Amino acid sequence: MSVDTNPELRPLLAALEEVILGKERQIRLAVCCLLARGHLLIEDIPGVGKTTLSQALAQLLGLSHQRVQFTSDLLPADILGAAIYDEQERAFRFHPGPIFHQVVLADEINRASPKTQSALLEAMEEGRVSIEGETHPLPEPFFVIATQNPFHQHGTFPLPESQLDRFLMRISLGYPDPRAERRLLAGEGGGDVLRGLPPCASGGKLSHWQEEVTALHVSPPLLDYVQALLRHSREAGEYQSGLSPRAGLGLLRAARAWAFLAGRDSVWPDDVRAVLEAVAAHRLGGVALESGARRLLEAVAVP
Amino acid sequence: MTETAGSRQAHEPVSPSPFGREAGGEGKTPLASSTPTPLPEGEGLRGRTKSAPDGKNGGHAIVLSLDPRRLRFLLAVLLLAVLPHLWHLHWSHTALFLGFWAWRRLGIARPRLLPRGVWLPLLTLSAAGVVIVTRHGAIDLTTSTGLFVAGLGLKLMELKSGRDVYFTVLLGWFVILTQFLYDQSLGMAAWALAGVSLLTAALVRFDAAGWLGWRRLARHVAILVAPAVPVMVLLFLFFPRPQGGFIHLPFGASARTGLSEVMEPGAVSRLAASAEVAFRVDFDGAPPPPAQRYWRAQVFWRFDGRRWLAHPAMRRPAPRPPPGGGREWRYQVTVEPHHRRWLFSLGTPASIPPEAVLTRDGVLLSPDPLDERIRYALRSRERYRFSPLTSLERRAALQLPAPPSGRIQALVATLGGGDDPEAFAASVLAWFRDRGFRYTLNPGALGGHPVESFLFETRAGFCEHYASAFVYLMRAAGIPARIVGGYMGGFVNPRGGFLEVYQANAHAWAEIWVEGKGWVRVDPTRAVAPAYVEQVQSLDEPLTESAAERLTRSHPEAVRKEEKKAGIQNDWPRRVRILLSAIDHRWHLWVLGYDRRAQARLLGWLGERWPGLVLSLAGLLAWRLRRRASPSPDPLTAAYDRFLRRLGRKGLVKAGAETPAAFARRAARTFPQWAEQIDTVTRLFLQAHYGRGDRRRAARALQAALRRWRP
């Protein structure tokens, strides 16, 4: 019943699936995150298609796209931009950094210093950049896809929990299944295919969708369910940290977007369940993140 | 399903109580309290309130006129409520009411026609005058009810304000109450219940802001009337009952048919066509065989040549019934009021119920005439050991108006004389049988000496003639004999299992004194018309005259065959009648039969058990309160839960953490044959529970879907 797809979004999803093979669920989650005006953290080893995904999203939606490779010597100004003195105008002029694009891929975010990380995340959160007393709004829509290497790699600064909370979702793409990998090896999918694809929508269209998502109906019983999930995460004692109110809001937003993707005009518990792992796992802490989210789902009754 | 189950309900829209918006308004007039805001068009009590000149609160003058549509409804309902009185009251009293009613009905369209000013007291006085004059000044039940009903009609004349409406409805309720003074049947109770509900409906219609449809009206009335039911039951059970009922109702003594005090030709035969129930009998165990069903009520000793009369000395109470032997029957008799004193017993009674006295000739008498239905328990035995005849009894049982004529004496001699009573009785019966005697309900008039002209000339008659002639011959032969009047037979109602005895079963037979045996029953009619007697003994309705004539001539077997061919045993009006009779009997037994003694029994029973009852009542109350504390399930989730239980019984249980949609997918996989129904139900639930759908409507649709689907 919930595998339906909003006909408006069908071409976009289809095109994305042409590019990233065998990852329907992750694609859906990424689009869902975008529709919910959230930012996406992809935690994965290199080479599974993170960059391609962000590129594909930007291109198919007709958005401007910039990739920033984070390194340990990357400075905040390298991302945000800087005010530089203009000799001719005898004034400081703001040179926007790579963040002033609609889709920003922050590759290997945990390689940069905490200072740089927090500069990016602050801008993400506030939707603007303030430099030398001047405020520069970020473009609309604005979508950050950050990628992160698994923690055990050397020379990394893992994002602290407070920063993780800024990402609506955290997903991992993982290895493709054998069938998808075979297609990949046979030359299907990937960046080459993407280059031949026309945009499926525009930034204006995306904004419109985002508006619709916000307006989606949420019934009292569904709020009961979300609240019960939040309460359980805090009271069960199984998790390092309970879900914050922001996490609750994020969960609801993501669920709305998921329902919109499914072409419905109201949110069902199924939507909450579909996005819970992506939204909540990185906030619950602990080692076995995914199974923690799953445990939460099994423990709370659906009203 | 712990904490969430509760919070889910908190969002239920609370439906406003039908009179919720009318709460409050204390210190105002009834109108003001029922309509706090300016009235919309079509308001029940149209009008507005004006401040009185002094401007004080509460000093409102009301300008009103009643909404015609609501008024028409009220008038129609009142007419229905008064209707049964047509059969109870003096015709002029109902005519008064109907006249006023019609006047008011016309007045809806033409208010100018309605009387006002000095006309109202004039009308009142003249109506009261009419009522009292037609009753010749007698102040009794009929007069007072007549006044009351006429008064209700008069009240309609000044039906102007909301207060008048309330008062009229109140009067209407009372009029319905008065109908029970005349008729306490089940039908009347149903009519009264309908009347009360409709009057309440009229009240609700006047008080409601808009015009209520029938469905909503019925709901409101049910909400108002239903709480009265437990109160009614409690009052019925515990309200003190005075001895002998509340009111002694003035029935005409000749209003109903029944046995008469004196037996003369025609006294029984006029009952032969009456389908009225005389009495009903509930047996503990199987009823006696038809041949044993002789119900004694009267014993006649004295013969004046034409009529048979009771003997005053034999009417004196006997201290105890004669000792009995053989089989015993225990039974309860419910007698319809017949306005005489006798009660009925199967043969001679073996016990004396507290409501009666036993006479020396072995019949039961009530101390007062039976103006109300009465019920008593009784025992009867198969045989009795009678004490020897006293000289008075012997004299009375041999009395003849004049010495028997030569013809009679010759007949007695030819039949063997009276040395052996039973042999003589047998030869008399044989003589009846062989000498062309026939049974008929229309015998010709008998001559100057009825017995002789019957015996030797007409030879046609019915039970009275045969009993009379038989006893006469016995006495002429010197055998003590007497006539017994009562009923014969009875029909076992297949629905109720009780025996029904009709007036048509009225019968007369004889008892002869046999030394060593006592009084022995002899039914001479049986010798003449065995088929007829057998039929009557187990018949459920009076025979038509032609059927009776036919029966008196045919053999019983032939009659039964004929009857089967005609299909008498299967026609539906008969079945309906049998069912109604059974219902009527239960109504009498359980509702009207609940008298002082039954109440005392109940109170005694309660007295022994009250601690347990109080405890269980308290438990029930606590349970109710706890239930109220937890929110009542809303219809939508209740219906969905029913769906879940239904699948649960099939072995498919929804996990608490499973969403309805996921469960539906799983259920459809498990039961592909019901995939469509599962999908429908789940969709309806999801759309209303999580979507914008209307919960109530969805609940109804869901219930309907569940009704259609019976896995």
mmCIF file with all atom_site columns, C-alpha atoms in Angstrom, chain B residues 424-488:
data_model
loop_
_atom_site.group_PDB
_atom_site.id
_atom_site.type_symbol
_atom_site.label_atom_id
_atom_site.label_alt_id
_atom_site.label_comp_id
_atom_site.label_asym_id
_atom_site.label_entity_id
_atom_site.label_seq_id
_atom_site.pdbx_PDB_ins_code
_atom_site.Cartn_x
_atom_site.Cartn_y
_atom_site.Cartn_z
_atom_site.occupancy
_atom_site.B_iso_or_equiv
_atom_site.pdbx_formal_charge
_atom_site.auth_seq_id
_atom_site.auth_comp_id
_atom_site.auth_asym_id
_atom_site.auth_atom_id
_atom_site.pdbx_PDB_model_num
ATOM 1  C CA . PHE B 1 424 ? -78.019 -48.488 36.896 1.00 0.00 ? 424 PHE B CA 1
ATOM 2  C CA . ALA B 1 425 ? -75.987 -45.514 35.716 1.00 0.00 ? 425 ALA B CA 1
ATOM 3  C CA . ALA B 1 426 ? -74.491 -47.664 32.968 1.00 0.00 ? 426 ALA B CA 1
ATOM 4  C CA . SER B 1 427 ? -77.889 -48.842 31.806 1.00 0.00 ? 427 SER B CA 1
ATOM 5  C CA . VAL B 1 428 ? -79.223 -45.273 31.778 1.00 0.00 ? 428 VAL B CA 1
ATOM 6  C CA . LEU B 1 429 ? -76.289 -44.196 29.629 1.00 0.00 ? 429 LEU B CA 1
ATOM 7  C CA . ALA B 1 430 ? -76.825 -47.169 27.346 1.00 0.00 ? 430 ALA B CA 1
ATOM 8  C CA . TRP B 1 431 ? -80.471 -46.243 27.099 1.00 0.00 ? 431 TRP B CA 1
ATOM 9  C CA . PHE B 1 432 ? -79.508 -42.703 26.100 1.00 0.00 ? 432 PHE B CA 1
ATOM 10 C CA . ARG B 1 433 ? -77.226 -44.095 23.493 1.00 0.00 ? 433 ARG B CA 1
ATOM 11 C CA . ASP B 1 434 ? -79.659 -46.574 22.034 1.00 0.00 ? 434 ASP B CA 1
ATOM 12 C CA . ARG B 1 435 ? -82.856 -44.602 22.064 1.00 0.00 ? 435 ARG B CA 1
ATOM 13 C CA . GLY B 1 436 ? -82.029 -41.996 19.483 1.00 0.00 ? 436 GLY B CA 1
ATOM 14 C CA . PHE B 1 437 ? -80.917 -39.273 21.849 1.00 0.00 ? 437 PHE B CA 1
ATOM 15 C CA . ARG B 1 438 ? -78.865 -36.692 20.047 1.00 0.00 ? 438 ARG B CA 1
ATOM 16 C CA . TYR B 1 439 ? -76.698 -33.815 21.016 1.00 0.00 ? 439 TYR B CA 1
ATOM 17 C CA . THR B 1 440 ? -77.637 -30.403 19.739 1.00 0.00 ? 440 THR B CA 1
ATOM 18 C CA . LEU B 1 441 ? -77.105 -26.847 20.837 1.00 0.00 ? 441 LEU B CA 1
ATOM 19 C CA . ASN B 1 442 ? -80.542 -25.898 19.513 1.00 0.00 ? 442 ASN B CA 1
ATOM 20 C CA . PRO B 1 443 ? -83.091 -28.155 21.106 1.00 0.00 ? 443 PRO B CA 1
ATOM 21 C CA . GLY B 1 444 ? -86.713 -27.174 20.840 1.00 0.00 ? 444 GLY B CA 1
ATOM 22 C CA . ALA B 1 445 ? -88.544 -25.736 23.798 1.00 0.00 ? 445 ALA B CA 1
ATOM 23 C CA . LEU B 1 446 ? -89.410 -28.281 26.413 1.00 0.00 ? 446 LEU B CA 1
ATOM 24 C CA . GLY B 1 447 ? -92.906 -28.774 27.691 1.00 0.00 ? 447 GLY B CA 1
ATOM 25 C CA . GLY B 1 448 ? -94.389 -28.298 31.123 1.00 0.00 ? 448 GLY B CA 1
ATOM 26 C CA . HIS B 1 449 ? -92.333 -31.091 32.617 1.00 0.00 ? 449 HIS B CA 1
ATOM 27 C CA . PRO B 1 450 ? -88.948 -30.478 31.061 1.00 0.00 ? 450 PRO B CA 1
ATOM 28 C CA . VAL B 1 451 ? -87.289 -33.694 32.175 1.00 0.00 ? 451 VAL B CA 1
ATOM 29 C CA . GLU B 1 452 ? -90.083 -35.910 30.995 1.00 0.00 ? 452 GLU B CA 1
ATOM 30 C CA . SER B 1 453 ? -90.552 -34.147 27.706 1.00 0.00 ? 453 SER B CA 1
ATOM 31 C CA . PHE B 1 454 ? -86.793 -34.420 27.119 1.00 0.00 ? 454 PHE B CA 1
ATOM 32 C CA . LEU B 1 455 ? -86.656 -38.085 28.052 1.00 0.00 ? 455 LEU B CA 1
ATOM 33 C CA . PHE B 1 456 ? -89.690 -39.204 26.142 1.00 0.00 ? 456 PHE B CA 1
ATOM 34 C CA . GLU B 1 457 ? -90.360 -36.663 23.426 1.00 0.00 ? 457 GLU B CA 1
ATOM 35 C CA . THR B 1 458 ? -87.644 -34.379 22.099 1.00 0.00 ? 458 THR B CA 1
ATOM 36 C CA . ARG B 1 459 ? -84.616 -36.517 22.999 1.00 0.00 ? 459 ARG B CA 1
ATOM 37 C CA . ALA B 1 460 ? -82.410 -33.703 21.777 1.00 0.00 ? 460 ALA B CA 1
ATOM 38 C CA . GLY B 1 461 ? -80.348 -31.433 23.956 1.00 0.00 ? 461 GLY B CA 1
ATOM 39 C CA . PHE B 1 462 ? -76.928 -30.669 25.293 1.00 0.00 ? 462 PHE B CA 1
ATOM 40 C CA . CYS B 1 463 ? -75.012 -31.269 28.479 1.00 0.00 ? 463 CYS B CA 1
ATOM 41 C CA . GLU B 1 464 ? -77.459 -29.538 30.789 1.00 0.00 ? 464 GLU B CA 1
ATOM 42 C CA . HIS B 1 465 ? -80.368 -31.595 29.538 1.00 0.00 ? 465 HIS B CA 1
ATOM 43 C CA . TYR B 1 466 ? -78.450 -34.807 29.872 1.00 0.00 ? 466 TYR B CA 1
ATOM 44 C CA . ALA B 1 467 ? -77.024 -34.023 33.274 1.00 0.00 ? 467 ALA B CA 1
ATOM 45 C CA . SER B 1 468 ? -80.385 -32.860 34.484 1.00 0.00 ? 468 SER B CA 1
ATOM 46 C CA . ALA B 1 469 ? -82.283 -35.887 33.193 1.00 0.00 ? 469 ALA B CA 1
ATOM 47 C CA . PHE B 1 470 ? -79.606 -38.263 34.374 1.00 0.00 ? 470 PHE B CA 1
ATOM 48 C CA . VAL B 1 471 ? -79.567 -36.905 37.930 1.00 0.00 ? 471 VAL B CA 1
ATOM 49 C CA . TYR B 1 472 ? -83.345 -36.903 37.948 1.00 0.00 ? 472 TYR B CA 1
ATOM 50 C CA . LEU B 1 473 ? -83.443 -40.568 37.000 1.00 0.00 ? 473 LEU B CA 1
ATOM 51 C CA . MET B 1 474 ? -80.796 -41.390 39.608 1.00 0.00 ? 474 MET B CA 1
ATOM 52 C CA . ARG B 1 475 ? -82.719 -39.676 42.323 1.00 0.00 ? 475 ARG B CA 1
ATOM 53 C CA . ALA B 1 476 ? -85.932 -41.290 41.162 1.00 0.00 ? 476 ALA B CA 1
ATOM 54 C CA . ALA B 1 477 ? -84.158 -44.618 41.577 1.00 0.00 ? 477 ALA B CA 1
ATOM 55 C CA . GLY B 1 478 ? -83.021 -43.636 45.067 1.00 0.00 ? 478 GLY B CA 1
ATOM 56 C CA . ILE B 1 479 ? -79.401 -43.005 44.211 1.00 0.00 ? 479 ILE B CA 1
ATOM 57 C CA . PRO B 1 480 ? -77.965 -39.784 45.696 1.00 0.00 ? 480 PRO B CA 1
ATOM 58 C CA . ALA B 1 481 ? -76.854 -37.631 42.823 1.00 0.00 ? 481 ALA B CA 1
ATOM 59 C CA . ARG B 1 482 ? -75.986 -34.015 42.108 1.00 0.00 ? 482 ARG B CA 1
ATOM 60 C CA . ILE B 1 483 ? -75.105 -31.859 39.149 1.00 0.00 ? 483 ILE B CA 1
ATOM 61 C CA . VAL B 1 484 ? -71.680 -30.325 38.802 1.00 0.00 ? 484 VAL B CA 1
ATOM 62 C CA . GLY B 1 485 ? -71.091 -27.264 36.681 1.00 0.00 ? 485 GLY B CA 1
ATOM 63 C CA . GLY B 1 486 ? -67.769 -26.085 35.411 1.00 0.00 ? 486 GLY B CA 1
ATOM 64 C CA . TYR B 1 487 ? -65.585 -26.604 32.424 1.00 0.00 ? 487 TYR B CA 1
ATOM 65 C CA . MET B 1 488 ? -64.458 -29.636 30.561 1.00 0.00 ? 488 MET B CA 1
#
